[in-house]
mmCIF file of C-alpha atoms in Angstrom:
data_model
loop_
_atom_site.group_PDB
_atom_site.id
_atom_site.type_symbol
_atom_site.label_atom_id
_atom_site.label_comp_id
_atom_site.label_asym_id
_atom_site.label_seq_id
_atom_site.Cartn_x
_atom_site.Cartn_y
_atom_site.Cartn_z
ATOM 1 C CA ALA A 1 36.672 45.093 7.678
ATOM 2 C CA ALA A 2 39.892 43.919 6.032
ATOM 3 C CA HIS A 3 38.603 40.372 5.639
ATOM 4 C CA ARG A 4 35.283 41.581 4.207
ATOM 5 C CA ALA A 5 37.204 43.762 1.718
ATOM 6 C CA PHE A 6 39.310 40.768 0.637
ATOM 7 C CA LEU A 7 36.201 38.647 0.140
ATOM 8 C CA ASP A 8 34.481 41.326 -1.904
ATOM 9 C CA ARG A 9 37.526 41.848 -4.134
ATOM 10 C CA TYR A 10 37.846 38.126 -4.719
ATOM 11 C CA TYR A 11 34.178 37.381 -5.335
ATOM 12 C CA ARG A 12 33.578 40.456 -7.491
ATOM 13 C CA VAL A 13 35.796 38.799 -10.094
ATOM 14 C CA THR A 14 34.861 35.148 -9.573
ATOM 15 C CA HIS A 15 31.176 34.996 -8.627
ATOM 16 C CA HIS A 16 30.018 34.623 -12.251
ATOM 17 C CA VAL A 17 32.000 31.399 -12.709
ATOM 18 C CA TYR A 18 32.196 30.272 -9.082
ATOM 19 C CA ASP A 19 29.784 27.329 -9.267
ATOM 20 C CA VAL A 20 31.179 25.996 -12.535
ATOM 21 C CA SER A 21 34.769 26.025 -11.292
ATOM 22 C CA ARG A 22 34.100 24.830 -7.736
ATOM 23 C CA LYS A 23 32.324 21.624 -8.723
ATOM 24 C CA TYR A 24 35.723 20.222 -9.685
ATOM 25 C CA PHE A 25 37.198 20.422 -6.183
ATOM 26 C CA LEU A 26 34.464 21.076 -3.580
ATOM 27 C CA PHE A 27 33.531 17.448 -3.106
ATOM 28 C CA GLY A 28 31.047 15.987 -0.650
ATOM 29 C CA ARG A 29 28.558 18.850 -0.692
ATOM 30 C CA ASP A 30 25.668 17.014 -2.296
ATOM 31 C CA GLY A 31 26.134 14.031 -0.007
ATOM 32 C CA VAL A 32 25.667 16.321 2.996
ATOM 33 C CA LEU A 33 22.553 17.840 1.422
ATOM 34 C CA ASP A 34 21.162 14.314 1.012
ATOM 35 C CA ARG A 35 21.865 13.596 4.683
ATOM 36 C CA LEU A 36 20.156 16.811 5.704
ATOM 37 C CA LEU A 37 17.096 15.973 3.637
ATOM 38 C CA ALA A 38 16.864 12.514 5.194
ATOM 39 C CA SER A 39 15.658 14.056 8.461
ATOM 40 C CA GLU A 40 12.684 16.227 9.379
ATOM 41 C CA TRP A 41 13.198 19.965 9.797
ATOM 42 C CA THR A 42 11.549 23.141 8.571
ATOM 43 C CA THR A 43 14.158 25.856 9.227
ATOM 44 C CA LEU A 44 17.774 26.013 8.031
ATOM 45 C CA VAL A 45 20.456 28.696 7.883
ATOM 46 C CA GLU A 46 23.582 28.260 5.781
ATOM 47 C CA ILE A 47 26.676 30.062 7.042
ATOM 48 C CA GLY A 48 28.568 31.347 4.029
ATOM 49 C CA PRO A 49 26.040 30.422 1.311
ATOM 50 C CA GLY A 50 28.145 32.078 -1.385
ATOM 51 C CA THR A 51 26.209 31.994 -4.647
ATOM 52 C CA GLY A 52 23.236 30.299 -2.983
ATOM 53 C CA ARG A 53 23.956 27.023 -4.781
ATOM 54 C CA ASN A 54 23.155 24.772 -1.812
ATOM 55 C CA LEU A 55 20.078 26.763 -0.813
ATOM 56 C CA VAL A 56 18.681 26.367 -4.337
ATOM 57 C CA ARG A 57 19.096 22.598 -4.172
ATOM 58 C CA LEU A 58 17.496 22.396 -0.742
ATOM 59 C CA HIS A 59 14.598 24.609 -1.840
ATOM 60 C CA ARG A 60 13.887 22.421 -4.857
ATOM 61 C CA ARG A 61 13.592 19.331 -2.729
ATOM 62 C CA ARG A 62 11.938 20.903 0.326
ATOM 63 C CA PRO A 63 10.065 23.948 -1.028
ATOM 64 C CA ARG A 64 8.036 24.549 2.126
ATOM 65 C CA ALA A 65 11.089 24.856 4.366
ATOM 66 C CA THR A 66 12.162 28.307 5.559
ATOM 67 C CA LEU A 67 15.747 28.880 4.423
ATOM 68 C CA GLY A 68 18.241 31.635 5.100
ATOM 69 C CA GLY A 69 21.901 32.488 5.009
ATOM 70 C CA LEU A 70 24.583 34.492 6.780
ATOM 71 C CA GLU A 71 27.170 35.908 4.379
ATOM 72 C CA ALA A 72 30.246 38.054 5.095
ATOM 73 C CA SER A 73 30.768 39.177 1.494
ATOM 74 C CA ASP A 74 28.468 41.957 0.293
ATOM 75 C CA VAL A 75 29.052 40.875 -3.316
ATOM 76 C CA MET A 76 28.018 37.290 -2.672
ATOM 77 C CA ARG A 77 25.119 38.323 -0.438
ATOM 78 C CA ALA A 78 23.666 40.410 -3.242
ATOM 79 C CA HIS A 79 24.210 37.618 -5.760
ATOM 80 C CA ALA A 80 22.634 34.965 -3.515
ATOM 81 C CA GLY A 81 19.743 37.286 -2.730
ATOM 82 C CA ARG A 82 18.913 37.635 -6.423
ATOM 83 C CA ARG A 83 19.211 33.900 -6.964
ATOM 84 C CA CYS A 84 17.228 32.963 -3.832
ATOM 85 C CA PRO A 85 14.449 35.549 -3.475
ATOM 86 C CA TRP A 86 12.570 33.181 -1.147
ATOM 87 C CA ALA A 87 15.472 33.145 1.351
ATOM 88 C CA ARG A 88 16.681 35.847 3.721
ATOM 89 C CA ILE A 89 20.432 36.406 3.386
ATOM 90 C CA ASP A 90 21.837 38.542 6.208
ATOM 91 C CA ALA A 91 25.250 40.175 6.464
ATOM 92 C CA GLY A 92 27.550 38.986 9.222
ATOM 93 C CA PHE A 93 30.469 36.874 10.345
ATOM 94 C CA ALA A 94 30.075 33.344 11.643
ATOM 95 C CA GLU A 95 32.077 33.987 14.799
ATOM 96 C CA ASP A 96 29.739 36.504 16.413
ATOM 97 C CA ALA A 97 26.543 37.010 14.388
ATOM 98 C CA ASP A 98 23.088 36.449 15.852
ATOM 99 C CA ILE A 99 22.212 33.470 13.665
ATOM 100 C CA GLY A 100 18.788 33.176 15.242
ATOM 101 C CA ALA A 101 17.930 36.643 13.920
ATOM 102 C CA VAL A 102 18.250 35.531 10.283
ATOM 103 C CA LEU A 103 14.894 33.725 10.296
ATOM 104 C CA GLY A 104 13.545 35.246 13.472
ATOM 105 C CA VAL A 105 13.830 31.860 15.213
ATOM 106 C CA ARG A 106 16.715 29.599 16.153
ATOM 107 C CA PRO A 107 17.100 27.257 13.158
ATOM 108 C CA GLN A 108 16.706 23.500 13.398
ATOM 109 C CA ARG A 109 19.622 23.014 11.041
ATOM 110 C CA ILE A 110 22.750 25.056 10.334
ATOM 111 C CA LEU A 111 24.994 24.226 7.379
ATOM 112 C CA MET A 112 28.625 25.171 6.803
ATOM 113 C CA SER A 113 29.662 23.961 3.362
ATOM 114 C CA TYR A 114 33.285 24.779 2.530
ATOM 115 C CA SER A 115 33.043 27.959 4.559
ATOM 116 C CA LEU A 116 34.565 26.975 7.917
ATOM 117 C CA SER A 117 37.987 26.748 6.261
ATOM 118 C CA MET A 118 37.759 30.477 5.433
ATOM 119 C CA PHE A 119 36.733 31.680 8.886
ATOM 120 C CA THR A 120 39.279 33.581 10.952
ATOM 121 C CA ASP A 121 38.396 31.761 14.194
ATOM 122 C CA LYS A 122 37.002 28.318 13.469
ATOM 123 C CA ASP A 123 36.409 27.408 17.106
ATOM 124 C CA ARG A 124 34.345 30.535 17.761
ATOM 125 C CA ALA A 125 32.350 29.909 14.594
ATOM 126 C CA ILE A 126 31.437 26.372 15.686
ATOM 127 C CA ASP A 127 30.577 27.521 19.212
ATOM 128 C CA ASN A 128 28.420 30.370 17.933
ATOM 129 C CA ALA A 129 26.507 28.136 15.536
ATOM 130 C CA ARG A 130 25.833 25.481 18.150
ATOM 131 C CA ARG A 131 24.659 28.122 20.596
ATOM 132 C CA HIS A 132 22.027 29.356 18.132
ATOM 133 C CA LEU A 133 20.542 25.964 17.217
ATOM 134 C CA ALA A 134 16.957 25.209 18.171
ATOM 135 C CA PRO A 135 16.528 22.466 20.796
ATOM 136 C CA GLY A 136 17.374 19.142 19.169
ATOM 137 C CA GLY A 137 18.932 20.933 16.206
ATOM 138 C CA GLU A 138 22.040 19.978 14.262
ATOM 139 C CA LEU A 139 25.032 21.739 12.736
ATOM 140 C CA TRP A 140 26.457 20.038 9.643
ATOM 141 C CA VAL A 141 29.939 20.831 8.321
ATOM 142 C CA VAL A 142 31.611 19.683 5.104
ATOM 143 C CA ASP A 143 35.014 21.135 4.292
ATOM 144 C CA PHE A 144 38.622 20.480 3.398
ATOM 145 C CA ALA A 145 40.369 17.950 5.632
ATOM 146 C CA ASP A 146 44.114 17.405 6.030
ATOM 147 C CA LEU A 147 44.562 15.751 2.574
ATOM 148 C CA ALA A 148 46.732 13.136 4.287
ATOM 149 C CA GLY A 149 45.785 10.417 1.807
ATOM 150 C CA LEU A 150 47.176 12.296 -1.190
ATOM 151 C CA PRO A 151 50.731 11.720 -2.405
ATOM 152 C CA ALA A 152 53.194 14.302 -1.103
ATOM 153 C CA LEU A 153 53.537 16.413 -4.273
ATOM 154 C CA PRO A 154 49.816 16.960 -4.999
ATOM 155 C CA ARG A 155 49.190 17.418 -1.264
ATOM 156 C CA ARG A 156 51.718 20.264 -1.088
ATOM 157 C CA ALA A 157 50.361 21.785 -4.287
ATOM 158 C CA MET A 158 46.802 21.705 -3.035
ATOM 159 C CA ARG A 159 47.731 23.198 0.325
ATOM 160 C CA SER A 160 49.600 26.022 -1.434
ATOM 161 C CA PHE A 161 46.606 26.639 -3.677
ATOM 162 C CA LEU A 162 44.237 26.838 -0.701
ATOM 163 C CA SER A 163 46.577 29.108 1.248
ATOM 164 C CA ALA A 164 46.681 31.577 -1.647
ATOM 165 C CA PHE A 165 42.936 32.075 -1.206
ATOM 166 C CA HIS A 166 43.037 32.378 2.607
ATOM 167 C CA VAL A 167 41.673 28.845 3.012
ATOM 168 C CA GLU A 168 42.920 26.669 5.870
ATOM 169 C CA ALA A 169 41.818 23.044 6.133
ATOM 170 C CA VAL A 170 39.744 22.069 9.151
ATOM 171 C CA PRO A 171 42.109 20.799 11.893
ATOM 172 C CA ASP A 172 41.726 17.070 12.467
ATOM 173 C CA ASP A 173 40.913 17.489 16.153
ATOM 174 C CA LEU A 174 38.389 20.326 15.783
ATOM 175 C CA PRO A 175 35.238 18.177 15.466
ATOM 176 C CA HIS A 176 36.202 16.156 18.522
ATOM 177 C CA ARG A 177 37.033 19.260 20.576
ATOM 178 C CA HIS A 178 33.486 20.446 20.010
ATOM 179 C CA GLY A 179 31.795 17.146 20.718
ATOM 180 C CA ALA A 180 30.831 16.119 17.190
ATOM 181 C CA SER A 181 28.330 13.276 17.228
ATOM 182 C CA HIS A 182 29.485 12.026 13.830
ATOM 183 C CA VAL A 183 32.682 12.471 11.811
ATOM 184 C CA ASP A 184 33.745 10.840 8.563
ATOM 185 C CA HIS A 185 36.164 11.613 5.757
ATOM 186 C CA GLY A 186 36.063 11.482 1.988
ATOM 187 C CA PRO A 187 38.580 9.590 -0.155
ATOM 188 C CA PHE A 188 42.220 10.491 0.540
ATOM 189 C CA ARG A 189 40.981 12.514 3.538
ATOM 190 C CA TYR A 190 40.207 15.258 1.017
ATOM 191 C CA PHE A 191 37.139 16.420 2.920
ATOM 192 C CA VAL A 192 35.583 15.939 6.330
ATOM 193 C CA VAL A 193 31.908 15.734 7.265
ATOM 194 C CA ALA A 194 30.950 16.446 10.858
ATOM 195 C CA ARG A 195 27.634 16.698 12.683
ATOM 196 C CA PHE A 196 27.183 18.594 15.959
ATOM 197 C CA GLY A 197 24.318 19.005 18.372
ATOM 198 C CA GLY A 198 23.464 22.242 20.119
ATOM 199 C CA ALA A 199 25.574 23.678 22.928
ATOM 200 C CA GLU A 200 24.426 22.732 26.421
#
């Protein structure tokens, strides 16, 4: 309840300018969307869709796909729902929600785009997503990495900035702990992209 209240307070002020401001530091998102669209699937759920920005881009390029989202913030869920009337956006937290219930079927793809870094328990969120994938499905994550390639001063400044908004970079060993089938990093280790299969 406390975390949901924080999210709603924050997004109530920022959701009108969120997409414009975030394009300057949420790098790697469109590259992951391109990778997703390079494979065949018909169902996808985004965990933490925010404004619905990624869902809109996926819908434009794959209009017959069934898309949905799981959003913890009531403010953002309402905003994304208005922007994406063709998608079902459910309320819930990544760590314990029934992701399969969003579309009524276990999705073939799950996307976490700069949302994992805001989750209270990142390991539980990954486990829960993998558990709800359809057979042969994939979980794709793009998020802040350890910023190790940045010079010390901007690295400290960026980490302080992220911490102020309850954002914690994805630990370097997390993808490997959960058996990621693919991991790569953006320039300066600013962001990480990881792909996971379903839980056995």
